[in-house]
Short mmCIF file of C-alpha atoms and ligand atoms in Angstrom, two decimals:
data_model
loop_
_atom_site.label_atom_id
_atom_site.label_comp_id
_atom_site.label_asym_id
_atom_site.label_seq_id
_atom_site.Cartn_x
_atom_site.Cartn_y
_atom_site.Cartn_z
CA MET A 1 0.00 0.00 0.00
CA LEU A 2 1.01 3.60 -0.57
CA ASP A 3 3.26 5.27 2.05
CA LEU A 4 2.07 8.89 2.06
CA ARG A 5 4.61 10.00 4.64
CA ARG A 6 7.32 9.47 2.01
CA HIS A 7 5.55 12.18 0.03
CA GLY A 8 5.34 14.63 2.94
CA PHE A 9 1.77 13.92 4.08
CA ASP A 10 0.90 13.20 7.71
CA GLN A 11 -0.22 10.15 9.65
CA GLN A 12 -3.85 11.25 9.65
CA HIS A 13 -3.99 11.34 5.84
CA GLN A 14 -2.28 7.96 5.73
CA GLN A 15 -4.95 6.48 8.00
CA ILE A 16 -7.76 7.94 5.90
CA TYR A 17 -6.19 6.59 2.70
CA ASP A 18 -5.70 3.12 4.24
CA MET A 19 -9.29 3.04 5.51
CA ALA A 20 -10.73 4.11 2.13
CA TRP A 21 -8.51 1.62 0.29
CA ARG A 22 -9.61 -1.31 2.45
CA TYR A 23 -13.25 -0.24 2.32
CA ALA A 24 -13.22 0.02 -1.50
CA ARG A 25 -11.42 -3.31 -1.90
CA GLU A 26 -14.07 -5.03 0.21
CA ARG A 27 -17.25 -3.18 -0.84
CA HIS A 28 -16.64 -1.48 -4.22
CA HIS A 29 -14.47 -3.86 -6.19
CA PRO A 30 -17.03 -6.70 -6.18
CA LEU A 31 -19.53 -4.30 -7.83
CA LEU A 32 -17.25 -3.38 -10.75
CA ARG A 33 -18.22 -6.14 -13.16
CA ARG A 34 -21.98 -5.61 -12.86
CA MET A 35 -21.67 -1.84 -13.06
CA ASP A 36 -19.64 -2.10 -16.27
CA ASP A 37 -21.76 -4.80 -17.89
CA GLU A 38 -25.21 -3.53 -16.98
CA ASP A 39 -24.58 0.20 -16.55
CA TRP A 40 -26.00 -0.32 -13.07
CA PHE A 41 -25.66 2.30 -10.31
CA PRO A 42 -25.56 0.72 -6.83
CA ALA A 43 -27.50 3.48 -5.03
CA ASP A 44 -27.83 1.61 -1.71
CA GLU A 45 -24.16 0.75 -1.60
CA TYR A 46 -23.34 4.36 -2.46
CA ARG A 47 -25.39 5.76 0.42
CA ARG A 48 -23.98 3.12 2.75
CA MET A 49 -20.63 4.95 2.58
CA GLY A 50 -22.22 7.61 4.77
CA GLU A 51 -22.31 5.15 7.67
CA VAL A 52 -18.50 5.12 7.82
CA GLY A 53 -17.93 8.83 7.21
CA LEU A 54 -17.10 8.54 3.50
CA LEU A 55 -19.90 10.86 2.33
CA GLY A 56 -20.06 14.57 2.95
CA THR A 57 -16.34 14.27 3.61
CA THR A 58 -15.62 18.01 3.73
CA VAL A 59 -18.81 18.92 5.62
CA PRO A 60 -17.69 20.74 8.81
CA GLU A 61 -17.86 18.95 12.15
CA SER A 62 -20.16 21.71 13.41
CA LEU A 63 -22.78 20.38 10.97
CA GLY A 64 -22.19 16.76 11.93
CA GLY A 65 -19.72 16.01 9.09
CA PRO A 66 -16.25 14.47 9.21
CA GLY A 67 -14.71 17.89 8.42
CA LEU A 68 -11.96 16.42 6.24
CA ASP A 69 -9.77 18.62 4.07
CA LEU A 70 -9.14 18.59 0.32
CA VAL A 71 -6.01 16.47 0.80
CA ALA A 72 -8.01 13.74 2.53
CA GLN A 73 -10.69 13.93 -0.16
CA PHE A 74 -8.03 13.56 -2.87
CA PHE A 75 -6.60 10.40 -1.29
CA ILE A 76 -10.01 8.83 -0.74
CA GLY A 77 -10.64 9.44 -4.45
CA GLU A 78 -7.30 7.85 -5.38
CA ALA A 79 -8.00 4.77 -3.23
CA PHE A 80 -11.59 4.44 -4.49
CA THR A 81 -10.51 4.71 -8.14
CA TYR A 82 -7.96 1.97 -7.68
CA TRP A 83 -10.73 -0.51 -6.85
CA ASN A 84 -13.72 0.79 -8.80
CA ASN A 85 -13.25 3.79 -11.08
CA MET A 86 -16.98 4.04 -11.87
CA LEU A 87 -18.20 4.37 -8.31
CA ALA A 88 -15.26 6.70 -7.64
CA ALA A 89 -16.39 8.92 -10.53
CA SER A 90 -19.84 9.39 -9.02
CA TRP A 91 -18.35 9.86 -5.58
CA GLY A 92 -15.89 12.48 -6.87
CA ALA A 93 -18.53 14.47 -8.75
CA SER A 94 -20.72 14.55 -5.66
CA GLU A 95 -18.07 15.12 -3.02
CA ASN A 96 -15.80 17.54 -4.84
CA LEU A 97 -17.85 19.28 -7.54
CA CYS A 98 -20.98 19.67 -5.43
CA VAL A 99 -20.37 19.26 -1.66
CA ASN A 100 -16.92 20.85 -1.48
CA ASN A 101 -18.13 23.71 -3.66
CA LEU A 102 -20.97 24.37 -1.20
CA VAL A 103 -18.58 24.13 1.74
CA ARG A 104 -16.41 26.81 0.12
CA ASN A 105 -19.08 29.11 -1.29
CA ALA A 106 -22.50 28.67 0.34
CA SER A 107 -23.67 30.92 3.19
CA ALA A 108 -23.87 29.59 6.77
CA GLU A 109 -27.66 29.40 6.44
CA GLN A 110 -27.42 27.44 3.18
CA GLN A 111 -24.79 25.11 4.61
CA ALA A 112 -26.99 24.36 7.62
CA ARG A 113 -29.92 23.69 5.29
CA PHE A 114 -28.19 21.54 2.66
CA LEU A 115 -25.00 19.97 3.94
CA PRO A 116 -26.30 17.64 6.68
CA ARG A 117 -28.29 15.69 4.10
CA MET A 118 -25.11 15.20 2.03
CA LEU A 119 -23.77 12.91 4.77
CA ALA A 120 -25.90 10.27 3.06
CA GLY A 121 -26.71 12.07 -0.18
CA ILE A 122 -25.68 12.31 -3.81
CA GLY A 123 -24.73 15.61 -5.43
CA ALA A 124 -24.07 16.88 -8.94
CA LEU A 125 -22.78 19.97 -10.70
CA GLY A 126 -24.51 21.32 -13.80
CA LEU A 127 -22.38 23.61 -15.94
CA THR A 128 -22.10 22.05 -19.42
CA GLU A 129 -24.97 22.45 -21.91
CA PRO A 130 -25.73 20.91 -25.30
CA GLY A 131 -24.30 24.01 -27.01
CA ALA A 132 -21.85 25.07 -24.28
CA GLY A 133 -18.95 22.71 -23.55
CA SER A 134 -15.45 24.17 -23.82
CA ASP A 135 -17.09 27.59 -24.03
CA ALA A 136 -19.28 26.78 -21.03
CA LEU A 137 -19.51 30.36 -19.78
CA GLY A 138 -19.74 32.33 -23.02
CA SER A 139 -22.24 30.05 -24.76
CA MET A 140 -24.40 29.28 -21.70
CA LYS A 141 -28.09 29.55 -22.62
CA THR A 142 -29.73 28.55 -19.32
CA THR A 143 -31.30 31.59 -17.70
CA ALA A 144 -32.54 32.41 -14.21
CA ARG A 145 -35.08 35.25 -14.08
CA ARG A 146 -35.98 36.80 -10.74
CA ASP A 147 -39.69 36.55 -9.88
CA GLY A 148 -40.52 37.72 -6.35
CA ASP A 149 -38.71 35.52 -3.87
CA HIS A 150 -37.86 32.93 -6.52
CA TYR A 151 -35.68 32.56 -9.61
CA VAL A 152 -37.22 30.86 -12.63
CA LEU A 153 -34.71 28.61 -14.42
CA ASN A 154 -35.05 27.66 -18.09
CA GLY A 155 -32.56 25.66 -20.16
CA ARG A 156 -30.74 22.35 -20.52
CA LYS A 157 -27.62 20.88 -18.94
CA MET A 158 -25.67 18.14 -20.69
CA PHE A 159 -23.36 15.28 -19.61
CA ILE A 160 -24.08 15.82 -15.92
CA THR A 161 -22.50 13.15 -13.71
CA ASN A 162 -25.05 11.90 -11.16
CA GLY A 163 -27.68 14.15 -12.77
CA PRO A 164 -30.27 11.34 -12.98
CA VAL A 165 -29.83 10.32 -9.31
CA ALA A 166 -28.71 13.44 -7.44
CA ASP A 167 -30.50 14.76 -4.36
CA LEU A 168 -28.93 18.21 -4.76
CA LEU A 169 -27.49 19.93 -7.81
CA LEU A 170 -25.33 23.03 -8.04
CA VAL A 171 -26.50 24.62 -11.28
CA TYR A 172 -25.14 27.62 -13.17
CA ALA A 173 -27.46 29.95 -15.06
CA LYS A 174 -27.35 33.45 -16.53
CA THR A 175 -29.07 35.97 -14.30
CA THR A 176 -28.00 38.87 -16.53
CA PRO A 177 -27.52 37.31 -19.98
CA GLU A 178 -26.43 40.57 -21.61
CA ARG A 179 -23.38 40.65 -19.31
CA GLY A 180 -22.08 37.35 -20.74
CA GLN A 181 -19.88 35.41 -18.34
CA HIS A 182 -20.17 38.27 -15.84
CA GLY A 183 -23.90 37.63 -15.59
CA ILE A 184 -23.75 34.06 -14.31
CA SER A 185 -24.99 32.90 -10.89
CA ALA A 186 -24.97 29.56 -9.05
CA PHE A 187 -28.08 27.90 -7.56
CA VAL A 188 -28.84 24.86 -5.47
CA VAL A 189 -31.64 22.86 -7.10
CA GLU A 190 -33.24 20.08 -5.10
CA LYS A 191 -34.47 16.85 -6.61
CA GLY A 192 -38.24 16.98 -7.08
CA THR A 193 -38.38 20.74 -7.68
CA PRO A 194 -41.27 21.28 -10.14
CA GLY A 195 -39.94 22.11 -13.61
CA PHE A 196 -36.73 20.12 -13.13
CA SER A 197 -36.50 16.75 -14.89
CA VAL A 198 -34.03 14.30 -16.40
CA ALA A 199 -34.37 14.51 -20.19
CA GLN A 200 -32.23 11.39 -20.78
CA SER A 201 -29.72 9.08 -19.17
CA LEU A 202 -26.70 8.68 -21.45
CA LYS A 203 -24.98 5.47 -22.52
CA LYS A 204 -21.20 5.75 -22.20
CA MET A 205 -18.09 3.80 -23.30
CA GLY A 206 -16.54 4.08 -19.83
CA TRP A 207 -17.50 5.19 -16.32
CA ARG A 208 -20.52 2.97 -16.81
CA GLY A 209 -22.74 2.58 -13.78
CA SER A 210 -21.95 6.20 -12.91
CA PRO A 211 -25.14 7.85 -14.17
CA THR A 212 -24.69 10.72 -16.62
CA GLY A 213 -27.65 12.67 -17.90
CA GLU A 214 -29.14 15.55 -19.78
CA LEU A 215 -31.23 17.74 -17.49
CA LEU A 216 -34.15 19.97 -18.34
CA PHE A 217 -35.22 23.14 -16.52
CA ASP A 218 -38.66 24.25 -17.68
CA ASP A 219 -39.93 27.22 -15.66
CA CYS A 220 -38.23 25.64 -12.67
CA ARG A 221 -38.88 27.85 -9.63
CA VAL A 222 -35.97 27.90 -7.24
CA PRO A 223 -36.14 29.92 -3.99
CA ALA A 224 -33.99 33.06 -4.14
CA ALA A 225 -32.49 31.81 -0.87
CA ASN A 226 -30.81 29.03 -2.93
CA LEU A 227 -28.59 31.46 -4.83
CA VAL A 228 -24.99 30.60 -3.88
CA GLY A 229 -22.60 33.53 -3.52
CA GLU A 230 -23.46 36.89 -5.01
CA VAL A 231 -25.75 37.42 -7.96
CA ASP A 232 -23.81 37.61 -11.27
CA LYS A 233 -20.60 36.52 -9.52
CA GLY A 234 -20.81 32.82 -10.45
CA VAL A 235 -17.76 32.96 -12.71
CA ARG A 236 -15.45 33.06 -9.68
CA VAL A 237 -17.20 30.01 -8.20
CA VAL A 238 -16.87 28.13 -11.50
CA MET A 239 -13.23 28.96 -12.15
CA SER A 240 -11.91 28.25 -8.67
CA GLY A 241 -13.97 25.04 -8.57
CA LEU A 242 -12.50 23.93 -11.91
CA ASP A 243 -8.90 24.39 -10.71
CA ILE A 244 -9.60 22.32 -7.60
CA GLU A 245 -11.44 19.72 -9.69
CA ARG A 246 -8.48 19.39 -12.09
CA VAL A 247 -6.09 18.55 -9.28
CA PHE A 248 -8.65 16.39 -7.49
CA PHE A 249 -9.18 14.26 -10.60
CA SER A 250 -5.41 13.82 -10.99
CA GLY A 251 -5.78 11.59 -7.90
CA HIS A 252 -8.23 9.47 -9.88
CA VAL A 253 -5.61 9.23 -12.66
CA ILE A 254 -3.09 7.90 -10.15
CA GLY A 255 -5.60 5.31 -8.93
CA LEU A 256 -6.34 4.19 -12.50
CA ALA A 257 -2.66 4.04 -13.49
CA GLN A 258 -1.58 2.21 -10.34
CA ARG A 259 -4.30 -0.40 -10.82
CA ALA A 260 -3.32 -0.84 -14.49
CA LEU A 261 0.33 -1.31 -13.52
CA ASP A 262 -0.46 -3.80 -10.75
CA LEU A 263 -2.75 -5.86 -13.01
CA SER A 264 -0.06 -5.82 -15.72
CA LEU A 265 2.65 -6.97 -13.32
CA ASP A 266 0.44 -9.87 -12.17
CA TYR A 267 -0.39 -10.84 -15.73
CA ALA A 268 3.23 -10.61 -16.92
CA ARG A 269 4.35 -12.89 -14.09
CA THR A 270 1.74 -15.56 -14.81
CA ARG A 271 1.21 -15.52 -18.59
CA VAL A 272 3.60 -18.04 -20.19
CA GLN A 273 4.76 -17.87 -23.82
CA PHE A 274 7.81 -19.45 -25.45
CA GLY A 275 8.12 -21.54 -22.28
CA GLN A 276 8.51 -18.64 -19.86
CA PRO A 277 6.50 -15.88 -18.18
CA ILE A 278 6.20 -12.91 -20.53
CA ALA A 279 7.74 -10.81 -17.69
CA ALA A 280 11.06 -12.43 -18.67
CA PHE A 281 11.00 -10.63 -22.05
CA GLN A 282 12.83 -7.34 -22.03
CA LEU A 283 10.35 -5.71 -24.42
CA VAL A 284 7.60 -6.40 -21.88
CA GLN A 285 9.85 -5.18 -19.07
CA GLY A 286 10.34 -1.95 -21.04
CA MET A 287 6.59 -1.32 -21.09
CA LEU A 288 6.32 -2.01 -17.35
CA ALA A 289 9.20 0.36 -16.63
CA ASP A 290 7.68 3.10 -18.80
CA MET A 291 4.32 2.67 -17.03
CA TYR A 292 5.97 3.05 -13.65
CA ALA A 293 7.94 6.14 -14.71
CA ALA A 294 4.81 7.78 -16.16
CA LEU A 295 2.79 6.99 -13.04
CA GLU A 296 5.43 8.36 -10.70
CA SER A 297 5.79 11.60 -12.68
CA VAL A 298 2.01 12.14 -12.40
CA ARG A 299 2.13 11.27 -8.72
CA ALA A 300 4.94 13.74 -8.00
CA PHE A 301 3.33 16.61 -9.94
CA SER A 302 -0.16 15.93 -8.54
CA TYR A 303 0.90 15.65 -4.91
CA GLN A 304 2.86 18.89 -5.25
CA LEU A 305 -0.13 20.66 -6.84
CA LEU A 306 -2.45 19.21 -4.21
CA LYS A 307 -0.43 20.96 -1.51
CA GLU A 308 -0.47 24.21 -3.51
CA VAL A 309 -4.22 24.13 -4.25
CA ALA A 310 -5.11 23.15 -0.68
CA ALA A 311 -3.23 26.23 0.55
CA ALA A 312 -4.41 28.63 -2.17
CA ASP A 313 -7.17 31.15 -1.67
CA ASP A 314 -6.92 32.50 -5.21
CA ALA A 315 -7.76 29.41 -7.27
CA GLY A 316 -9.29 30.26 -10.62
CA ARG A 317 -6.62 32.63 -11.88
CA GLY A 318 -2.88 33.19 -12.33
CA GLU A 319 -0.23 30.74 -11.25
CA ILE A 320 -2.52 28.12 -9.67
CA HIS A 321 -4.83 28.25 -12.71
CA LYS A 322 -1.89 27.51 -15.01
CA ARG A 323 -0.37 24.86 -12.79
CA SER A 324 -3.60 22.93 -12.14
CA ALA A 325 -4.28 22.87 -15.90
CA ALA A 326 -0.70 21.65 -16.49
CA CYS A 327 -1.06 18.97 -13.82
CA VAL A 328 -4.16 17.39 -15.34
CA LEU A 329 -2.85 17.88 -18.89
CA HIS A 330 0.24 15.87 -17.98
CA ALA A 331 -1.85 13.32 -16.06
CA GLY A 332 -4.11 12.74 -19.08
CA ASN A 333 -1.16 12.35 -21.47
CA MET A 334 0.67 9.93 -19.19
CA LEU A 335 -2.45 7.91 -18.43
CA LYS A 336 -2.98 7.27 -22.14
CA GLN A 337 0.45 5.66 -22.36
CA VAL A 338 0.01 3.63 -19.17
CA LEU A 339 -3.38 2.23 -20.19
CA ASP A 340 -2.23 1.48 -23.72
CA HIS A 341 0.72 -0.54 -22.38
CA ALA A 342 -1.56 -2.30 -19.89
CA VAL A 343 -3.85 -3.56 -22.67
CA GLN A 344 -0.81 -4.44 -24.82
CA ILE A 345 0.72 -6.53 -22.05
CA HIS A 346 -2.60 -8.35 -21.64
CA GLY A 347 -2.65 -9.12 -25.39
CA GLY A 348 -5.98 -10.45 -26.67
CA SER A 349 -7.30 -10.73 -23.10
CA GLY A 350 -6.90 -6.98 -22.72
CA PHE A 351 -9.07 -6.39 -25.76
CA MET A 352 -11.90 -8.33 -24.15
CA TRP A 353 -14.65 -6.25 -22.55
CA GLU A 354 -14.70 -8.29 -19.35
CA SER A 355 -11.01 -7.81 -18.51
CA GLU A 356 -10.44 -5.15 -15.86
CA VAL A 357 -7.72 -3.40 -17.90
CA ASN A 358 -10.25 -3.03 -20.70
CA CYS A 359 -12.61 -1.25 -18.30
CA LEU A 360 -9.74 1.01 -17.17
CA TYR A 361 -8.76 1.72 -20.79
CA ARG A 362 -12.29 2.84 -21.65
CA ALA A 363 -12.49 4.99 -18.51
CA GLY A 364 -9.15 6.69 -19.11
CA LYS A 365 -10.22 8.63 -22.19
CA LEU A 366 -12.50 10.84 -20.10
CA ILE A 367 -9.50 12.35 -18.33
CA GLU A 368 -8.69 14.15 -21.60
CA ILE A 369 -12.24 15.50 -21.91
CA GLY A 370 -13.82 16.28 -18.53
CA ALA A 371 -13.13 19.46 -16.52
CA GLY A 372 -11.87 21.15 -19.69
CA THR A 373 -10.42 19.17 -22.58
CA THR A 374 -6.72 18.70 -23.30
CA GLN A 375 -6.90 21.58 -25.78
CA VAL A 376 -8.60 23.90 -23.27
CA ARG A 377 -5.88 23.08 -20.73
CA GLN A 378 -3.23 23.89 -23.35
CA LEU A 379 -4.98 27.21 -24.03
CA ILE A 380 -5.04 28.10 -20.32
CA ILE A 381 -1.36 27.28 -19.88
CA ALA A 382 -0.26 29.14 -23.00
CA GLN A 383 -2.36 32.21 -22.16
CA GLU A 384 -0.91 32.39 -18.66
CA LEU A 385 2.65 31.81 -19.94
CA LEU A 386 2.34 34.52 -22.54
CA LYS A 387 1.04 37.00 -19.93
CA GLU A 388 4.24 36.63 -17.90
C1 FAD B 1 -18.82 11.26 -18.81
C2 FAD B 1 -18.85 12.75 -18.70
C3 FAD B 1 -19.15 13.33 -17.49
C4 FAD B 1 -19.25 14.73 -17.38
N1 FAD B 1 -19.64 15.29 -16.17
C5 FAD B 1 -19.93 16.61 -16.13
C6 FAD B 1 -20.52 17.18 -14.95
O1 FAD B 1 -20.73 16.50 -13.94
N2 FAD B 1 -20.85 18.50 -14.98
C7 FAD B 1 -20.65 19.29 -16.08
O2 FAD B 1 -21.00 20.46 -16.04
N3 FAD B 1 -20.06 18.78 -17.20
C8 FAD B 1 -19.72 17.47 -17.25
N4 FAD B 1 -19.16 16.93 -18.40
C9 FAD B 1 -18.94 17.79 -19.55
C10 FAD B 1 -17.47 18.05 -19.90
O3 FAD B 1 -16.91 18.96 -19.00
C11 FAD B 1 -17.44 18.50 -21.38
O4 FAD B 1 -17.72 17.37 -22.16
C12 FAD B 1 -16.13 19.13 -21.77
O5 FAD B 1 -15.94 20.35 -21.13
C13 FAD B 1 -16.03 19.33 -23.29
O6 FAD B 1 -17.16 19.94 -23.81
P1 FAD B 1 -17.87 19.31 -25.12
O7 FAD B 1 -18.06 17.86 -24.85
O8 FAD B 1 -19.08 20.11 -25.43
O9 FAD B 1 -16.82 19.43 -26.27
P2 FAD B 1 -16.57 20.70 -27.23
O10 FAD B 1 -16.36 21.92 -26.44
O11 FAD B 1 -17.60 20.73 -28.28
O12 FAD B 1 -15.17 20.31 -27.90
C14 FAD B 1 -15.06 19.46 -29.03
C15 FAD B 1 -13.58 19.46 -29.46
O13 FAD B 1 -13.20 20.78 -29.86
C16 FAD B 1 -12.05 21.18 -29.12
N5 FAD B 1 -12.11 22.63 -28.89
C17 FAD B 1 -13.16 23.36 -28.43
N6 FAD B 1 -12.82 24.65 -28.32
C18 FAD B 1 -11.51 24.75 -28.73
C19 FAD B 1 -10.59 25.81 -28.84
N7 FAD B 1 -10.91 27.08 -28.52
N8 FAD B 1 -9.34 25.53 -29.28
C20 FAD B 1 -8.98 24.26 -29.59
N9 FAD B 1 -9.82 23.20 -29.51
C21 FAD B 1 -11.07 23.45 -29.07
C22 FAD B 1 -12.12 20.40 -27.83
O14 FAD B 1 -10.86 20.31 -27.18
C23 FAD B 1 -12.62 19.06 -28.34
O15 FAD B 1 -11.55 18.32 -28.84
C24 FAD B 1 -19.00 15.55 -18.51
C25 FAD B 1 -18.65 14.95 -19.72
C26 FAD B 1 -18.59 13.58 -19.83
C27 FAD B 1 -18.26 12.98 -21.18
#
C-alpha cells in the first residue's frame, strides 16, 4: 500500500487513505463487473458509505460532518478509483464538484440547510450544456429570471455526472444574460423541484454505472435563498472550482494508473509464452518500466499541486490556474500511455470487454475530456505563460 509520509503527508492522511482503500477493496471492487456490464448504479451501496464517514467528507464537524480537508478527499478518491473507477467517478462528482463547492461558497444558512443531508446524499454539478462545452460560460443559454422571492430557471444541462440520481445539484445559469460570463450565478436545485427533470440518461463507453444525464429546466422555480454567492458573480465560483477539480481528478488518474500497472505486473508474471512468463522478455519489461515512470511523474506533480491548491485562496486565476491545468494535462497524457501498455501486455485478453484493464482503458479517455479538454488546458497554460 502507498506510504504517504514518504511524500510529505501526515499520519492522519495515511490512516484515511488506508481506511478508504480497504473499504473500497471489500465493498466497491465486487460491484465493478456488474456496473460495467449492466450500466447499473448501486445506489444503496453508495449511500452506505455515509455510515463510515465517507460521504459529505468536507462537511464541517459543526454540521455533523467528518470535516476532512481537500487532501483527505483527494486520497479517498485515489483509493476508491484503484478498486472501482466508476463508483469513484460518481463519488468524486458529488463530493468535490458539489459538496466541497458548497462548503467553500455557500452561506452559513445554506450550509446548515443543505450539507447535513449530504452525509448520506448524492450531489451533482450542472455547468455544461448541449451548445456550451469548452465555451461553457460564453455560450451558456440557461437563464434564471428573478420573480418575487424565486428565480425561474429555463434551459438544458448536458453530460451531468449523477444528474439522474442526485438529491442536490449546483447549477449555473445566466441571471443577466447581456453581461455574458459576468452575468452568471450559481443555484442549489433540489431533486423533485417542479420544472426540473431528467431529459435522458446517457450510454457511455466508460464510467458505466456512474449515471450521466441531460437535465431539463422548464420554468423551474428555485427559492432566491438558494442562490450561492453573489448574484452575477458565479464565474469566480466556476473557475476556482475547476482548478480544484483538475487537481482532485489527478488523484483518480493515479488510482487508474496504479491499478493498471499492478494488473499488468500480475499478468506478466503468470502468462507463459515461449516456455517462460512474458515478464522475462525485455520488451515487456520496457513497457512495465515506462508505465511506472509515467505513473510516478504524475504522482509527484499531482501531490505537489495538491499541496499548492489546498493552501491557495486564489484558485481560478494566475499561477494556480496555469499549474492545475498543467497537472491534469500531464496526467491525461501519461495515463494514455500507461493504459495502452496495460492492454498491450494483456494481449488479446486486454481487448476483451470483461477484462479489468479493458474497463480502465475505456475509462481513461475521459480524463482528456472532462473538466476542460486537453486543448482547453493547453490554451489556459499558453495564455498564462504569454502573460508573464
Ligand atoms: C462522462 C462525462 C461526465 C461529465 N460530467 C460533467 C458534470 O458532472 N458536470 C458538467 O458540467 N459537465 C460534465 N461533463 C462535460 C465536460 O466537461 C465537457 O464534455 C467538456 O468540457 C467538453 O465539452 P464538449 O463535450 O461540449 O466538447 P466541445 O467543447 O464541443 O469540444 C469538441 C472538441 O473541440 C475542441 N475545442 C473546443 N474549443 C476549442 C478551442 N478554442 N481551441 C482548440 N480546440 C477546441 C475540444 O478540445 C474538443 O476536442 C462531462 C462529460 C462527460 C463525457
